[in-house]
Amino acid sequence: MTAPGADVRHLVRPGIAGALAGALFFVATPLRAEPQGHLALRAAPCGVGNDGKLWRSTQFCGGFVGDLLLFRRRNRDVGLGPYVEVLTAGLWDARFGGGASLLLPVADSFPLVISLGAFDHELRAASVGATLFWGNRSYNFDNAYNYALGVYASGYRDLDSEGATLVSIGVELDTFFLAAPFLLAFQAMR
């Protein structure tokens, strides 16, 4: 007899592959609006738990998230598109996966972004996760890269019998801001 939730593990990898294939389909399909993507670093304290306990211990969580938002032509437009994420809790716990992100324009440059996805937890358990981001994420009229800087809250739950959880609240910093000092130094040396 298999553990509850063990039969859904086979759905995670095809789900991720489907999200990536969908992203490629939308990139290859002509749209009136230009797709905009970003890559960001996330850092936060997080709680990890299992066996029905939401928060058994506190760890440092970190990871990278990238998305591609479609259907936007200005700040007031709703955006929808795929995202991928790789994260760790305490530098020993690895999760990776992806799903769909929905950008809701609450204020011109400060939207809410809601992301729902499927993940693989250390190649042993399928999990589901959700993230809510709020911060600066304005539409970039100059190119396809969309800067992000803000706060987020996320939660993940494994679908196996242990039901491991991960809950975090932290900051999201666009990788451009990490690379900018090096780019400026390189330009100054030329």
mmCIF file of C-alpha atoms in Angstrom:
data_model
loop_
_atom_site.group_PDB
_atom_site.id
_atom_site.type_symbol
_atom_site.label_atom_id
_atom_site.label_comp_id
_atom_site.label_asym_id
_atom_site.label_seq_id
_atom_site.Cartn_x
_atom_site.Cartn_y
_atom_site.Cartn_z
ATOM 1 C CA MET A 1 0.000 0.000 0.000
ATOM 2 C CA THR A 2 1.355 3.429 -0.881
ATOM 3 C CA ALA A 3 1.398 6.453 1.396
ATOM 4 C CA PRO A 4 -1.314 9.078 0.871
ATOM 5 C CA GLY A 5 -0.137 11.597 -1.697
ATOM 6 C CA ALA A 6 2.610 9.333 -3.084
ATOM 7 C CA ASP A 7 0.620 8.728 -6.242
ATOM 8 C CA VAL A 8 0.726 12.442 -7.173
ATOM 9 C CA ARG A 9 4.519 12.645 -7.302
ATOM 10 C CA HIS A 10 4.432 11.609 -10.944
ATOM 11 C CA LEU A 11 2.430 14.789 -11.688
ATOM 12 C CA VAL A 12 5.115 17.285 -10.577
ATOM 13 C CA ARG A 13 7.665 16.845 -13.365
ATOM 14 C CA PRO A 14 5.047 16.794 -16.157
ATOM 15 C CA GLY A 15 3.437 19.855 -14.550
ATOM 16 C CA ILE A 16 6.734 21.726 -14.595
ATOM 17 C CA ALA A 17 7.376 20.625 -18.166
ATOM 18 C CA GLY A 18 3.886 21.803 -19.120
ATOM 19 C CA ALA A 19 4.456 25.220 -17.519
ATOM 20 C CA LEU A 20 7.731 25.622 -19.413
ATOM 21 C CA ALA A 21 6.154 24.459 -22.680
ATOM 22 C CA GLY A 22 3.316 26.926 -22.135
ATOM 23 C CA ALA A 23 5.819 29.717 -21.553
ATOM 24 C CA LEU A 24 7.616 28.851 -24.788
ATOM 25 C CA PHE A 25 4.288 28.735 -26.642
ATOM 26 C CA PHE A 26 3.347 32.198 -25.413
ATOM 27 C CA VAL A 27 6.789 33.604 -26.226
ATOM 28 C CA ALA A 28 6.578 32.184 -29.756
ATOM 29 C CA THR A 29 3.000 33.417 -30.282
ATOM 30 C CA PRO A 30 2.655 37.042 -31.439
ATOM 31 C CA LEU A 31 0.866 39.148 -28.842
ATOM 32 C CA ARG A 32 -0.110 42.785 -28.815
ATOM 33 C CA ALA A 33 1.672 43.281 -25.497
ATOM 34 C CA GLU A 34 5.338 42.564 -24.956
ATOM 35 C CA PRO A 35 6.152 39.814 -22.418
ATOM 36 C CA GLN A 36 8.212 40.969 -19.455
ATOM 37 C CA GLY A 37 10.293 38.754 -17.226
ATOM 38 C CA HIS A 38 12.509 39.034 -14.188
ATOM 39 C CA LEU A 39 14.856 37.043 -11.975
ATOM 40 C CA ALA A 40 15.043 37.785 -8.257
ATOM 41 C CA LEU A 41 16.674 36.590 -5.060
ATOM 42 C CA ARG A 42 14.437 35.816 -2.080
ATOM 43 C CA ALA A 43 15.645 35.776 1.526
ATOM 44 C CA ALA A 44 13.620 35.215 4.696
ATOM 45 C CA PRO A 45 13.333 33.521 8.037
ATOM 46 C CA CYS A 46 11.058 30.527 7.614
ATOM 47 C CA GLY A 47 9.350 27.905 9.644
ATOM 48 C CA VAL A 48 9.557 24.244 8.758
ATOM 49 C CA GLY A 49 7.288 21.562 10.135
ATOM 50 C CA ASN A 50 5.873 18.107 9.563
ATOM 51 C CA ASP A 51 3.309 15.644 10.908
ATOM 52 C CA GLY A 52 0.635 18.320 11.189
ATOM 53 C CA LYS A 53 2.880 20.880 12.922
ATOM 54 C CA LEU A 54 3.160 24.033 10.816
ATOM 55 C CA TRP A 55 6.256 25.490 12.523
ATOM 56 C CA ARG A 56 8.603 23.135 14.404
ATOM 57 C CA SER A 57 11.856 25.019 13.811
ATOM 58 C CA THR A 58 13.095 28.272 12.343
ATOM 59 C CA GLN A 59 15.552 28.289 9.446
ATOM 60 C CA PHE A 60 16.967 30.724 6.916
ATOM 61 C CA CYS A 61 15.225 30.422 3.547
ATOM 62 C CA GLY A 62 16.719 31.615 0.310
ATOM 63 C CA GLY A 63 16.225 31.044 -3.342
ATOM 64 C CA PHE A 64 15.704 32.388 -6.816
ATOM 65 C CA VAL A 65 12.454 33.044 -8.640
ATOM 66 C CA GLY A 66 11.892 34.005 -12.249
ATOM 67 C CA ASP A 67 8.733 34.702 -14.176
ATOM 68 C CA LEU A 68 7.432 35.825 -17.537
ATOM 69 C CA LEU A 69 4.327 38.037 -17.434
ATOM 70 C CA LEU A 70 2.160 38.359 -20.512
ATOM 71 C CA PHE A 71 -0.768 40.540 -21.633
ATOM 72 C CA ARG A 72 0.535 43.845 -20.193
ATOM 73 C CA ARG A 73 1.086 47.113 -22.082
ATOM 74 C CA ARG A 74 1.132 49.508 -19.121
ATOM 75 C CA ASN A 75 1.161 49.558 -15.302
ATOM 76 C CA ARG A 76 -2.623 49.236 -14.977
ATOM 77 C CA ASP A 77 -2.840 45.974 -16.946
ATOM 78 C CA VAL A 78 -3.281 42.553 -15.391
ATOM 79 C CA GLY A 79 -0.453 40.126 -16.180
ATOM 80 C CA LEU A 80 -0.449 36.333 -16.285
ATOM 81 C CA GLY A 81 2.359 33.922 -17.001
ATOM 82 C CA PRO A 82 4.600 31.062 -15.898
ATOM 83 C CA TYR A 83 7.175 31.162 -13.129
ATOM 84 C CA VAL A 84 9.931 28.895 -11.849
ATOM 85 C CA GLU A 85 11.508 28.798 -8.408
ATOM 86 C CA VAL A 86 14.415 27.112 -6.645
ATOM 87 C CA LEU A 87 14.668 27.478 -2.866
ATOM 88 C CA THR A 88 16.270 26.062 0.220
ATOM 89 C CA ALA A 89 15.542 26.067 3.934
ATOM 90 C CA GLY A 90 18.574 25.946 6.198
ATOM 91 C CA LEU A 91 20.846 25.152 3.227
ATOM 92 C CA TRP A 92 19.892 21.465 3.455
ATOM 93 C CA ASP A 93 16.301 21.376 2.245
ATOM 94 C CA ALA A 94 15.840 21.859 -1.521
ATOM 95 C CA ARG A 95 12.640 22.530 -3.441
ATOM 96 C CA PHE A 96 12.180 23.380 -7.095
ATOM 97 C CA GLY A 97 9.200 23.797 -9.344
ATOM 98 C CA GLY A 98 6.940 26.292 -10.972
ATOM 99 C CA GLY A 99 3.460 27.235 -11.950
ATOM 100 C CA ALA A 100 1.506 30.366 -12.841
ATOM 101 C CA SER A 101 1.727 33.963 -11.615
ATOM 102 C CA LEU A 102 -1.068 36.526 -11.733
ATOM 103 C CA LEU A 103 -0.196 40.235 -11.427
ATOM 104 C CA LEU A 104 -3.008 42.428 -10.103
ATOM 105 C CA PRO A 105 -2.383 46.196 -10.435
ATOM 106 C CA VAL A 106 -3.338 47.536 -6.977
ATOM 107 C CA ALA A 107 -1.338 50.743 -7.529
ATOM 108 C CA ASP A 108 0.512 51.844 -10.669
ATOM 109 C CA SER A 109 3.960 50.642 -9.644
ATOM 110 C CA PHE A 110 3.033 48.457 -6.644
ATOM 111 C CA PRO A 111 0.992 45.457 -7.769
ATOM 112 C CA LEU A 112 0.151 42.222 -5.998
ATOM 113 C CA VAL A 113 1.532 39.092 -7.632
ATOM 114 C CA ILE A 114 -0.082 35.787 -6.685
ATOM 115 C CA SER A 115 1.790 32.611 -7.667
ATOM 116 C CA LEU A 116 0.556 29.013 -7.393
ATOM 117 C CA GLY A 117 2.644 26.009 -8.325
ATOM 118 C CA ALA A 118 3.777 22.417 -7.991
ATOM 119 C CA PHE A 119 7.185 21.533 -6.564
ATOM 120 C CA ASP A 120 9.521 18.644 -5.992
ATOM 121 C CA HIS A 121 10.891 18.410 -2.447
ATOM 122 C CA GLU A 122 14.361 16.821 -2.398
ATOM 123 C CA LEU A 123 13.350 14.376 -5.148
ATOM 124 C CA ARG A 124 11.247 12.474 -2.619
ATOM 125 C CA ALA A 125 7.889 14.227 -2.325
ATOM 126 C CA ALA A 126 5.581 16.266 -4.496
ATOM 127 C CA SER A 127 4.402 19.505 -2.940
ATOM 128 C CA VAL A 128 2.221 22.492 -3.697
ATOM 129 C CA GLY A 129 3.035 26.087 -2.929
ATOM 130 C CA ALA A 130 1.703 29.617 -3.078
ATOM 131 C CA THR A 131 3.351 33.026 -2.843
ATOM 132 C CA LEU A 132 1.982 36.543 -2.453
ATOM 133 C CA PHE A 133 4.341 39.364 -3.514
ATOM 134 C CA TRP A 134 3.797 43.086 -3.005
ATOM 135 C CA GLY A 135 6.261 45.731 -4.014
ATOM 136 C CA ASN A 136 7.667 47.770 -6.854
ATOM 137 C CA ARG A 137 7.049 46.010 -10.154
ATOM 138 C CA SER A 138 6.246 48.653 -12.738
ATOM 139 C CA TYR A 139 5.903 47.999 -16.451
ATOM 140 C CA ASN A 140 9.195 48.576 -18.288
ATOM 141 C CA PHE A 141 8.520 50.521 -21.474
ATOM 142 C CA ASP A 142 12.166 50.295 -22.625
ATOM 143 C CA ASN A 143 12.805 46.538 -22.693
ATOM 144 C CA ALA A 144 11.500 43.121 -21.696
ATOM 145 C CA TYR A 145 13.199 42.995 -18.283
ATOM 146 C CA ASN A 146 10.907 43.949 -15.404
ATOM 147 C CA TYR A 147 12.577 44.975 -12.119
ATOM 148 C CA ALA A 148 11.097 43.822 -8.807
ATOM 149 C CA LEU A 149 11.720 44.884 -5.231
ATOM 150 C CA GLY A 150 9.334 44.095 -2.397
ATOM 151 C CA VAL A 151 8.117 41.723 0.276
ATOM 152 C CA TYR A 152 6.578 38.281 -0.047
ATOM 153 C CA ALA A 153 4.870 35.581 1.968
ATOM 154 C CA SER A 154 4.896 31.962 0.863
ATOM 155 C CA GLY A 155 3.804 28.548 1.985
ATOM 156 C CA TYR A 156 4.523 25.006 0.760
ATOM 157 C CA ARG A 157 3.121 21.633 1.773
ATOM 158 C CA ASP A 158 4.268 18.167 0.776
ATOM 159 C CA LEU A 159 1.613 15.766 -0.457
ATOM 160 C CA ASP A 160 3.116 12.650 1.147
ATOM 161 C CA SER A 161 2.235 11.116 4.521
ATOM 162 C CA GLU A 162 4.657 13.362 6.475
ATOM 163 C CA GLY A 163 3.052 16.540 5.157
ATOM 164 C CA ALA A 164 6.196 18.664 5.586
ATOM 165 C CA THR A 165 5.510 22.397 5.518
ATOM 166 C CA LEU A 166 7.546 25.516 4.875
ATOM 167 C CA VAL A 167 6.237 29.027 5.643
ATOM 168 C CA SER A 168 8.213 32.234 5.068
ATOM 169 C CA ILE A 169 7.885 36.018 5.013
ATOM 170 C CA GLY A 170 10.777 37.950 3.543
ATOM 171 C CA VAL A 171 12.191 40.254 0.885
ATOM 172 C CA GLU A 172 12.533 39.841 -2.862
ATOM 173 C CA LEU A 173 15.459 41.680 -4.461
ATOM 174 C CA ASP A 174 15.858 41.729 -8.217
ATOM 175 C CA THR A 175 19.162 40.281 -9.398
ATOM 176 C CA PHE A 176 19.766 43.475 -11.378
ATOM 177 C CA PHE A 177 20.346 45.316 -8.091
ATOM 178 C CA LEU A 178 22.919 42.691 -7.106
ATOM 179 C CA ALA A 179 24.721 42.934 -10.455
ATOM 180 C CA ALA A 180 24.541 46.755 -10.833
ATOM 181 C CA PRO A 181 27.607 47.600 -8.678
ATOM 182 C CA PHE A 182 29.747 45.176 -10.702
ATOM 183 C CA LEU A 183 28.392 46.511 -13.996
ATOM 184 C CA LEU A 184 29.133 50.089 -12.922
ATOM 185 C CA ALA A 185 32.642 49.146 -11.764
ATOM 186 C CA PHE A 186 33.291 47.410 -15.077
ATOM 187 C CA GLN A 187 32.100 50.471 -17.000
ATOM 188 C CA ALA A 188 34.302 52.737 -14.868
ATOM 189 C CA MET A 189 37.392 50.622 -15.568
ATOM 190 C CA ARG A 190 36.910 50.823 -19.352
#
